[in-house]
Short mmCIF file of C-alpha atoms in Angstrom, two decimals:
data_model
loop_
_atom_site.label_atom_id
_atom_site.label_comp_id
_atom_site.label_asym_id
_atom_site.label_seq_id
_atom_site.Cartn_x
_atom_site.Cartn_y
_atom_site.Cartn_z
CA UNK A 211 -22.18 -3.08 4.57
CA UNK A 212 -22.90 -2.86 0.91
CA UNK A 213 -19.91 -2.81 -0.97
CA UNK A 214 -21.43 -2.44 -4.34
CA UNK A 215 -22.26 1.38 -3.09
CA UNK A 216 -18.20 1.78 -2.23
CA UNK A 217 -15.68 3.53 -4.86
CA UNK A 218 -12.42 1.51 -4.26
CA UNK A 219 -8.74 2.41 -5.13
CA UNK A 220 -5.75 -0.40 -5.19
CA UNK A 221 -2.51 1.11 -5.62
CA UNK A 222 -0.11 -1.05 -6.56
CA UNK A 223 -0.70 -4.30 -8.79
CA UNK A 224 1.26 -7.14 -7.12
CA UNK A 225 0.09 -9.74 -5.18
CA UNK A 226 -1.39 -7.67 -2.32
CA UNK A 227 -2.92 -5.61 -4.40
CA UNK A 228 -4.76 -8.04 -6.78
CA UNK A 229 -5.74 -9.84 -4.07
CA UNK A 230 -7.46 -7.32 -2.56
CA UNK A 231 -9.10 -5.79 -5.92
CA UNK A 232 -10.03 -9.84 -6.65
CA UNK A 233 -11.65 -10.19 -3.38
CA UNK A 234 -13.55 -7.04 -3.50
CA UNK A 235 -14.67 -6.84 -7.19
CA UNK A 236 -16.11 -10.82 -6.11
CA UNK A 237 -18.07 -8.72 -3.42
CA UNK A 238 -19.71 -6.54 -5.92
CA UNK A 239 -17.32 -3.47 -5.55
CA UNK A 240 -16.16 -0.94 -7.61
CA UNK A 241 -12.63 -1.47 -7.99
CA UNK A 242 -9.94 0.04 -10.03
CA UNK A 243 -6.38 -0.85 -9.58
CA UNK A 244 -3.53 1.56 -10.77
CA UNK A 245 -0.06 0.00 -11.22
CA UNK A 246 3.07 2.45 -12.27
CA UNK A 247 4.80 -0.06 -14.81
CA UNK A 248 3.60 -0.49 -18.40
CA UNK A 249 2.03 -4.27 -17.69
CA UNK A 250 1.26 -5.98 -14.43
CA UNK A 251 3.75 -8.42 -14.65
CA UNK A 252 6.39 -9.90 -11.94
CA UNK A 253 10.52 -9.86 -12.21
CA UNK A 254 11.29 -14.19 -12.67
CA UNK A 255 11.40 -15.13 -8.92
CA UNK A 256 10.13 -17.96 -7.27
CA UNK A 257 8.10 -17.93 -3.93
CA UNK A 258 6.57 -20.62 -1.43
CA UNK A 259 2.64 -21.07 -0.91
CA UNK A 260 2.21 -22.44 2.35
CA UNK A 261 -1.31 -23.32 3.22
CA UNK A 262 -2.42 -20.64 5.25
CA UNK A 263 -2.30 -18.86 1.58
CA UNK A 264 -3.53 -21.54 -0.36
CA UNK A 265 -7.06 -21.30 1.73
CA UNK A 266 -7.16 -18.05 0.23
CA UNK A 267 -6.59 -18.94 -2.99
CA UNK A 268 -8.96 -21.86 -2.44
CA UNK A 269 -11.72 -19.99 -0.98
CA UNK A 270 -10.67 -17.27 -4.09
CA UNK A 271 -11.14 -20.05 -6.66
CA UNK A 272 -7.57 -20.34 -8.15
CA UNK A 273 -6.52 -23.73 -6.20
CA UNK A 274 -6.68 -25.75 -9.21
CA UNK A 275 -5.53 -23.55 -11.77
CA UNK A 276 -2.27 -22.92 -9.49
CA UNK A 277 -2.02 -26.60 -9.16
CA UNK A 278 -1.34 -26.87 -12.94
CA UNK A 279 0.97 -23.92 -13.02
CA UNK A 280 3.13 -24.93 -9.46
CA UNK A 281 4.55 -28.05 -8.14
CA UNK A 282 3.21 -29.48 -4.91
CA UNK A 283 6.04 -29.68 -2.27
CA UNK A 284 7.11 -33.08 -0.94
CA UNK A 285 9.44 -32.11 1.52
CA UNK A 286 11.72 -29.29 3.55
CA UNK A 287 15.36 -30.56 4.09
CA UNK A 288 17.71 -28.38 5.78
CA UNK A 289 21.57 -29.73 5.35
CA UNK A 290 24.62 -28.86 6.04
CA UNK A 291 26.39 -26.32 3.85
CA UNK A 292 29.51 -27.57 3.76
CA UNK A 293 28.92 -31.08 2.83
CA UNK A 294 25.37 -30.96 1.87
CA UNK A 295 24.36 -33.70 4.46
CA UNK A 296 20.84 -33.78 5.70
CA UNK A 297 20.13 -32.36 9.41
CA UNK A 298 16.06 -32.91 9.17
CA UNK A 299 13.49 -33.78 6.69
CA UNK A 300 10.29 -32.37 6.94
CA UNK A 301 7.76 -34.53 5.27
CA UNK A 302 5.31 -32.38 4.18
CA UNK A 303 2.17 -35.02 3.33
CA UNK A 304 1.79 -34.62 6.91
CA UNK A 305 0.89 -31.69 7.16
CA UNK A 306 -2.56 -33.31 5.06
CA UNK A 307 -3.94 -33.64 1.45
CA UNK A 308 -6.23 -30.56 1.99
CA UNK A 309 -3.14 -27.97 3.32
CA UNK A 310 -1.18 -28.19 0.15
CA UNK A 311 2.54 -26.48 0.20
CA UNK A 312 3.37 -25.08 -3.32
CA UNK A 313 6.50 -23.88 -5.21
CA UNK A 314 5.39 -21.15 -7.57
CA UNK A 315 6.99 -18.32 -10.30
CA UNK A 316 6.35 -15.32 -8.57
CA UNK A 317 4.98 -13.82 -12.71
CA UNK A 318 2.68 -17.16 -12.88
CA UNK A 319 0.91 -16.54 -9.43
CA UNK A 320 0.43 -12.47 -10.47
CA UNK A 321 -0.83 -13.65 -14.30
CA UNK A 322 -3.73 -15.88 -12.33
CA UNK A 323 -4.45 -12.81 -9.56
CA UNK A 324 -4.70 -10.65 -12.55
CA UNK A 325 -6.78 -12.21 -14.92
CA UNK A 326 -9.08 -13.98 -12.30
CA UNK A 327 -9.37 -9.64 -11.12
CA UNK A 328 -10.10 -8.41 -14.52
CA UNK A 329 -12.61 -10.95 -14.78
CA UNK A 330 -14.68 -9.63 -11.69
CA UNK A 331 -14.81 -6.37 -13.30
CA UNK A 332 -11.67 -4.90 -12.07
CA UNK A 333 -10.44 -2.39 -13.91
CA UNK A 334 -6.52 -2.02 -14.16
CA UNK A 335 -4.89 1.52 -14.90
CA UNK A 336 -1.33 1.22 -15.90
CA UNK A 337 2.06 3.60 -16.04
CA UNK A 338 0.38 5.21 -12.95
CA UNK A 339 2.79 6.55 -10.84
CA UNK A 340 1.29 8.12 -7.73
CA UNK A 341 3.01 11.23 -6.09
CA UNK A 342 0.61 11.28 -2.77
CA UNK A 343 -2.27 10.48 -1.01
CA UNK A 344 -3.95 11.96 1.00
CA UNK A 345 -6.84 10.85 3.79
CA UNK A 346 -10.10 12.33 4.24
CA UNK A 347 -14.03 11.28 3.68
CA UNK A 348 -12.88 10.82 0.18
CA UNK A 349 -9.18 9.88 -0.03
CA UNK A 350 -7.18 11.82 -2.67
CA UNK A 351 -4.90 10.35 -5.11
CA UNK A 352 -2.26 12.90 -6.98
CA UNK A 353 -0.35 11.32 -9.52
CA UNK A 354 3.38 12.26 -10.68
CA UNK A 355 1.81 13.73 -14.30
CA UNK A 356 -0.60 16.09 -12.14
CA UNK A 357 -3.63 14.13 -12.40
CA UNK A 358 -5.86 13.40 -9.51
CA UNK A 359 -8.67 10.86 -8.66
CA UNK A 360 -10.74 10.37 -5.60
CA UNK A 361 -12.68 7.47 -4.38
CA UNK A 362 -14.56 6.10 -1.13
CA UNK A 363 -11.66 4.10 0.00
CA UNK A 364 -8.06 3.70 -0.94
CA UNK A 365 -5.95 0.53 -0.35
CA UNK A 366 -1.94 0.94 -0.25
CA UNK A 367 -0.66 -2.35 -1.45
CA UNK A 368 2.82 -0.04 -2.97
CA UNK A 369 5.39 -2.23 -0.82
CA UNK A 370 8.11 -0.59 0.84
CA UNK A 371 8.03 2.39 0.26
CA UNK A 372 4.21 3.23 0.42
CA UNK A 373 2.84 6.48 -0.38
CA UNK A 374 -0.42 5.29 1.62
CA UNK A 375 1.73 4.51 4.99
CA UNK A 376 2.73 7.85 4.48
CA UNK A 377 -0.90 9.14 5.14
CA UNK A 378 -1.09 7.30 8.12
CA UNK A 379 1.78 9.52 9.09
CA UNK A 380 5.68 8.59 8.96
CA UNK A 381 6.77 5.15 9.18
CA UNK A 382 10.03 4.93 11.19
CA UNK A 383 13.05 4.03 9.71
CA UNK A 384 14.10 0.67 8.81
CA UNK A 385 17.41 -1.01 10.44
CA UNK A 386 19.42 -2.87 8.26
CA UNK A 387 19.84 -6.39 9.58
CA UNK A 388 23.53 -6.97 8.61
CA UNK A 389 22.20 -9.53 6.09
CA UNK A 390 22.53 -8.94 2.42
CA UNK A 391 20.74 -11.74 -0.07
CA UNK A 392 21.11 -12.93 -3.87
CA UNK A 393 18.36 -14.41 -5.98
CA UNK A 394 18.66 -16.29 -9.20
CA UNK A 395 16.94 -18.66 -11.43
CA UNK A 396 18.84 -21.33 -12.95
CA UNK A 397 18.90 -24.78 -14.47
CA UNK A 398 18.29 -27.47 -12.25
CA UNK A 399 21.52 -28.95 -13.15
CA UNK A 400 21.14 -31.30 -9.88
CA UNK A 401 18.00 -32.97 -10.65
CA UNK A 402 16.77 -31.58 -7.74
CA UNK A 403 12.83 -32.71 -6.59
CA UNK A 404 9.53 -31.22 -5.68
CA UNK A 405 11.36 -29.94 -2.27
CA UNK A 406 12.98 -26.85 -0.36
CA UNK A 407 16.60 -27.38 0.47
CA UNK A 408 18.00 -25.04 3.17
CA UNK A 409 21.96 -25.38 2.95
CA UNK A 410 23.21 -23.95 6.69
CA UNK A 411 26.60 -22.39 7.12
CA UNK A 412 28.56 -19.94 9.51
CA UNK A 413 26.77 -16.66 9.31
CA UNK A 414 25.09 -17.82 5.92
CA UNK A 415 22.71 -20.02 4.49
CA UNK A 416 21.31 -20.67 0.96
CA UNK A 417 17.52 -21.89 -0.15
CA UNK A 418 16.72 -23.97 -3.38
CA UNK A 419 13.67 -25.50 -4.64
CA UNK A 420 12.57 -26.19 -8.29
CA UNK A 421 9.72 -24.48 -10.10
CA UNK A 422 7.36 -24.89 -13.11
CA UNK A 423 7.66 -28.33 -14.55
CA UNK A 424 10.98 -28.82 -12.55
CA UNK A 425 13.76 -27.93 -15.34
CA UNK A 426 14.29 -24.29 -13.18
CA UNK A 427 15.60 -23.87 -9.72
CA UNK A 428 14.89 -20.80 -8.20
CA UNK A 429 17.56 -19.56 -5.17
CA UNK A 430 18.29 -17.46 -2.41
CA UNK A 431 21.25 -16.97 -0.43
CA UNK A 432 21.68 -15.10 2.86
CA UNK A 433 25.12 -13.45 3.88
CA UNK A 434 25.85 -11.86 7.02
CA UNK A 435 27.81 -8.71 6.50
CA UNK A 436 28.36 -5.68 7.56
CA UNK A 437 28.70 -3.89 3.84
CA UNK A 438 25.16 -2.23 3.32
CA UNK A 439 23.37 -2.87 0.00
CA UNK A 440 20.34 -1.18 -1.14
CA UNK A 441 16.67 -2.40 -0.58
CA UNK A 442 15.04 -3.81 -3.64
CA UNK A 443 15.25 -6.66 -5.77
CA UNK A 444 16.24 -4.98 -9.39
CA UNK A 445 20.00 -4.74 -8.30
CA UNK A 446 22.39 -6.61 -10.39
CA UNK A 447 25.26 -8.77 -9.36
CA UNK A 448 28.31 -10.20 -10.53
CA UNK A 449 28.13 -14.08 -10.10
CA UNK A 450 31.52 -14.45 -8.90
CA UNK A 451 30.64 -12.36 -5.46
CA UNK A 452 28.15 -14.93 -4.57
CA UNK A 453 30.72 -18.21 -5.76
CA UNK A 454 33.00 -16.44 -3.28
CA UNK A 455 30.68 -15.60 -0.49
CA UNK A 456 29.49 -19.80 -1.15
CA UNK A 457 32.74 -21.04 -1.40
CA UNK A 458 33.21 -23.09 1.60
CA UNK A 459 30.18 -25.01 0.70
CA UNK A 460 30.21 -28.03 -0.74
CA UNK A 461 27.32 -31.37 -1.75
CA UNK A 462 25.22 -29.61 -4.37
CA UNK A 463 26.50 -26.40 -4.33
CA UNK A 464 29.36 -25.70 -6.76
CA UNK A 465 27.43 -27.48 -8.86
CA UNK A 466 24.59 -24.76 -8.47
CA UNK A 467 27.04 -21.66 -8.76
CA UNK A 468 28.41 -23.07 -11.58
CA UNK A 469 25.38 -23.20 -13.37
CA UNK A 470 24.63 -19.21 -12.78
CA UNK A 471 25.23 -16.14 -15.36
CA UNK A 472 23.11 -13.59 -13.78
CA UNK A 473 22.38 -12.70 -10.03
CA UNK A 474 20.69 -9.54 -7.98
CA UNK A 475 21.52 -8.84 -4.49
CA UNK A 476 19.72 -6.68 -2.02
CA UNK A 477 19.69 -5.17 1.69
CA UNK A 478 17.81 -6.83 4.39
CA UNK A 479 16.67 -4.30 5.97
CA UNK A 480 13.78 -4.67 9.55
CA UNK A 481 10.69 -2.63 9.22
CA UNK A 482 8.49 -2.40 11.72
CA UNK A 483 5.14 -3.89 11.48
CA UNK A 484 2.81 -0.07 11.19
CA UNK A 485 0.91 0.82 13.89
CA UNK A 486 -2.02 2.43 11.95
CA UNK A 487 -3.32 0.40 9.31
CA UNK A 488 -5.68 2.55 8.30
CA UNK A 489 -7.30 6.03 8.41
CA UNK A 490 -10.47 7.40 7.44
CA UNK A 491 -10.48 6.24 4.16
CA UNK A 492 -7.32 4.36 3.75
CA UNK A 493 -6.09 1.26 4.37
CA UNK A 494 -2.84 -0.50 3.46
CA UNK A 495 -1.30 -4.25 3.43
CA UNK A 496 1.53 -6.48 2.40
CA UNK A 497 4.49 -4.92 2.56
CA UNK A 498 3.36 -1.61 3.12
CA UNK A 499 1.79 -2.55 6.56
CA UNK A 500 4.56 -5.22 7.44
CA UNK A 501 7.24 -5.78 5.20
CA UNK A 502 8.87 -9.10 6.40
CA UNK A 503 12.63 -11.20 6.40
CA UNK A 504 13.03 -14.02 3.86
CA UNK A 505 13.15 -16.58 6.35
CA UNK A 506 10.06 -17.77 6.89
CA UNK A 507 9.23 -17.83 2.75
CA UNK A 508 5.77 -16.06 4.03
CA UNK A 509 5.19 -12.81 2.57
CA UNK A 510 3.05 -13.75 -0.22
CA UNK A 511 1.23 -15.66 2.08
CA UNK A 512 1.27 -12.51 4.57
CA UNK A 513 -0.09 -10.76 1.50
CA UNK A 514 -2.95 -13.25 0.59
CA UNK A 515 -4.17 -13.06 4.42
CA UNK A 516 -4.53 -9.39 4.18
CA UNK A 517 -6.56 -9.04 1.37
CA UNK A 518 -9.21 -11.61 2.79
CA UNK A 519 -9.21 -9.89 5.74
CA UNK A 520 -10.01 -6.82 4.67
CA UNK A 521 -12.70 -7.66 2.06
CA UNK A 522 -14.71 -9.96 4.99
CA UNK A 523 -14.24 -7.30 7.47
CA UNK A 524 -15.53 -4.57 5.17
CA UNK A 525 -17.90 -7.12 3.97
CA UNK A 526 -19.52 -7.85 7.75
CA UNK A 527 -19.29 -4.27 8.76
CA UNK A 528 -22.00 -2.18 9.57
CA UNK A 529 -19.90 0.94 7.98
CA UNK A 530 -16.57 1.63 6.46
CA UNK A 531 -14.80 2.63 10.11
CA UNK A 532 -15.86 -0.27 11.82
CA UNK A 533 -14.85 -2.71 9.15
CA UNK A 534 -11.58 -0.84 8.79
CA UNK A 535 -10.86 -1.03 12.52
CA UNK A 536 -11.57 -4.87 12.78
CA UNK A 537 -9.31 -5.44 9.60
CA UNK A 538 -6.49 -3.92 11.76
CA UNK A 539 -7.59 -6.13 14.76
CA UNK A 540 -7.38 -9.15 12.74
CA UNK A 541 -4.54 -8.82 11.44
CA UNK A 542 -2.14 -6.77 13.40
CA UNK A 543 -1.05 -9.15 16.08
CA UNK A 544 -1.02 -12.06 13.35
CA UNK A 545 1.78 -10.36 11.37
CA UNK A 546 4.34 -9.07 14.46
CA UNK A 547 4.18 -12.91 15.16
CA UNK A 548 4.90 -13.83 11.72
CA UNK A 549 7.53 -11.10 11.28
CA UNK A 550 9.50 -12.07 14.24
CA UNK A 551 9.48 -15.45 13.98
CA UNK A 552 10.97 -15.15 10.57
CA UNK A 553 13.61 -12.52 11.77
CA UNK A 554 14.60 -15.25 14.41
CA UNK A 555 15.14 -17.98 11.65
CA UNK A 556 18.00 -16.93 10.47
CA UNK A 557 20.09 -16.81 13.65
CA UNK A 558 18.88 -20.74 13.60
CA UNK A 559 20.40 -21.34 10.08
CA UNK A 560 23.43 -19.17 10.40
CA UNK A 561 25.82 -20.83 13.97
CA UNK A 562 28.93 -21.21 13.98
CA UNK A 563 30.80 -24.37 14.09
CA UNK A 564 31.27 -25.72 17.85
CA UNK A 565 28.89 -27.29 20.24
CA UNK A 566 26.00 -25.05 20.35
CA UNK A 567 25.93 -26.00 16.62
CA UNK A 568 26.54 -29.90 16.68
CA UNK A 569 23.65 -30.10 19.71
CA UNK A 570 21.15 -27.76 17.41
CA UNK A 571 21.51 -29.83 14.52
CA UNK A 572 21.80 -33.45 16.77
CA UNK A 573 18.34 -32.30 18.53
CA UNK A 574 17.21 -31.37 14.86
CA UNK A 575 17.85 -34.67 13.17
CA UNK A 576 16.45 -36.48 16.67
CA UNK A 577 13.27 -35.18 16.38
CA UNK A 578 13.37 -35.59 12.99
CA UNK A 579 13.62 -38.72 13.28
CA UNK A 580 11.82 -39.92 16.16
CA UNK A 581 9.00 -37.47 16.39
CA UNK A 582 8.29 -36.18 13.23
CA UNK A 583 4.73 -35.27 13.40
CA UNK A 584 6.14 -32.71 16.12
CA UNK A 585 8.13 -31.20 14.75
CA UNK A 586 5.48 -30.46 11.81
CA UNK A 587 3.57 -29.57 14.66
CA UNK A 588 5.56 -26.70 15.81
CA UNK A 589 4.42 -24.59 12.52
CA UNK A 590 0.58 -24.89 13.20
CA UNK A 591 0.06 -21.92 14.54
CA UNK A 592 1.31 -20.89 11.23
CA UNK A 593 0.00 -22.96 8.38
CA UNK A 594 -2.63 -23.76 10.49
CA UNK A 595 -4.04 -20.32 10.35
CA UNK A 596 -7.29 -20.37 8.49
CA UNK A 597 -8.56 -16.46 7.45
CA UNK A 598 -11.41 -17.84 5.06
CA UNK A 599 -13.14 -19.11 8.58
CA UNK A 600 -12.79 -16.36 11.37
CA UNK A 601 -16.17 -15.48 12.28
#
């Protein structure tokens, strides 16, 4: 279909969203975005690019200029928390010089979506806060100040808490996992390299990798526990409750906690993946269709996938139902798998001492060591996964 005759809506101005609004204004759309804050602009965080998102970017035209911005990962190294000794390396040049694995700022990757969008024509609407919207043959937007706008097609990219899901009808309610997590930037005190250390520990486990030029490292750490706290990730944290949830850790790691003066801390909480990803004339992704664990360091990429998706399918359509319908087809299936595998990692990083433990991590650093091409191999049907060539 011709999307140069199509109205389009984003809400929401993170990385789902200017994906999507990127990929669309490329296509000759007419897209305007509408973010609540005052800027679009990302809370310091750090997130993976694996390559299944990097073809998107590729195929979007940013590869090199997030090259400059992110450092290529070497390696994956998962260790043992309490001494910091290495279970299994994952060389990651193996996976090949054309499926590169990034480390980027979470603001740097939204300052290239957004400039790269404005650039197609995209225009951005800020301190939009929307109240509702509602479906029809022209979706409805109502905003919190009483305004309203209406366009051809409407794509919920508002996260968690979606006002677009909600015109697909009610989402079900989330399940909290028992898992509460901590994210921080810090110095890289530890001279730590270009690579993703997973630290493993009795119901816990902690993630570092550097970002930028290397002089930050940007961390997450997992806790099992059966104290709720709230979704989000603008919750603030005393240090010291982390130091003492790490405390039995050792290598790197004091080293690391020592280095922090300000943490946030949120509930992991299990959505499940929608089953309506669209209406007549909505359509949602990222978190809002299938907000995902931690584990797996893939909803960026998640997000990324989505927003190709839906600007081919639209794209190759004959008219806007059929190309919404195949963008659900696409990607429905692809996301449960994602979103379960990643709720299933962190059982893997969290056993107890004993021997289920000692024979995980001996088969671990085996294979590792004597077969590591498959081991690399067992993640191809993930970073293998190539949207910018589905027919």
């Amino acid at each position: 279909m011709q999307l140069d005759a199509l109205e389009i809506s984003v809400v929401g101005g993170g990385i789902a969203g200017l994906a999507a609004a990127l990929a669309l204004g490329r296509r000759g759309a007419s897209v305007t975005l509408f973010e609540q804050a005052a800027e679009i602009a990302e809370v310091g965080a750090g997130l993976q690019i694996s390559p299944n998102g990097l073809r998107v970017l590729r195929a979007l035209g940013l590869e090199a200029e997030l090259a400059a911005r992110a450092p290529r990962a070497h390696a994956v190294s998962l260790r043992r928390g309490e001494d910091g000794g290495e279970v299994l390396r994952l060389d990651l040049a193996r996976i090949g010089p054309e499926q590169g694995y990034h480390f980027v700022h979470r603001a740097d990757l939204v300052d290239l979506l957004a400039a790269a969008a404005r650039a197609a024509g995209v225009r951005v609407r800020l301190l939009q806060r929307v109240a509702t919207v509602e479906d029809g043959p022209r979706t409805r937007i109502v905003f919190e100040n009483g305004a309203e706008h209406r366009a051809d097609l409407v794509l919920g990219a508002d996260g968690l808490h979606s006002r677009a899901r909600h015109a697909l009808g009610s989402a079900p309610p989330a399940r909290f996992t028992g898992q509460v997590a901590w994210r921080a930037l810090l110095p890289n005190v530890i001279g730590q390299p270009a690579e993703a250390r997973v630290l493993m520990g009795p119901g816990r486990h902690m993630v570092v990798y550097p970002l930028r030029d290397g002089r930050t490292l940007n961390l997450v750490a997992v806790e099992e526990r059966s104290r709720w706290a709230e979704e989000g990730w603008t919750h603030a944290d005393d240090p010291a409750n982390l130091r003492a949830a790490f405390a039995g850790f050792g290598g790197d790691v004091p080293a690391i906690l020592g280095a922090l003066d300000k943490v946030h801390v949120w509930g992991l909480f299990r959505h499940p993946v929608a089953e309506r990803w669209h209406g007549r004339s909505v359509a949602i992704l990222g978190d809002a269709a299938h907000p995902t664990l931690p584990f797996l360091a893939q909803g960026a990429n998640l997000a990324l996938e989505d927003a190709w998706v839906l600007a081919d399918a639209l794209a190759r359509a004959e008219d806007r139902a059929s190309g919404l319908a195949a963008y659900q087809r696409r990607r429905r299936a692809r996301a449960e798998r994602v979103v379960g595998a990643a709720e299933r990692n962190a059982r893997r990083y969290h056993l107890r001492p004993g021997p289920v433990r000692g024979l995980a991590h001996a088969a671990l650093g085996l294979g590792g060591r004597f077969a590591p091409g498959a081991m690399l191999a067992g993640f191809d049907w993930l970073y293998g996964h190539d949207v910018t060539a589905e027919a």
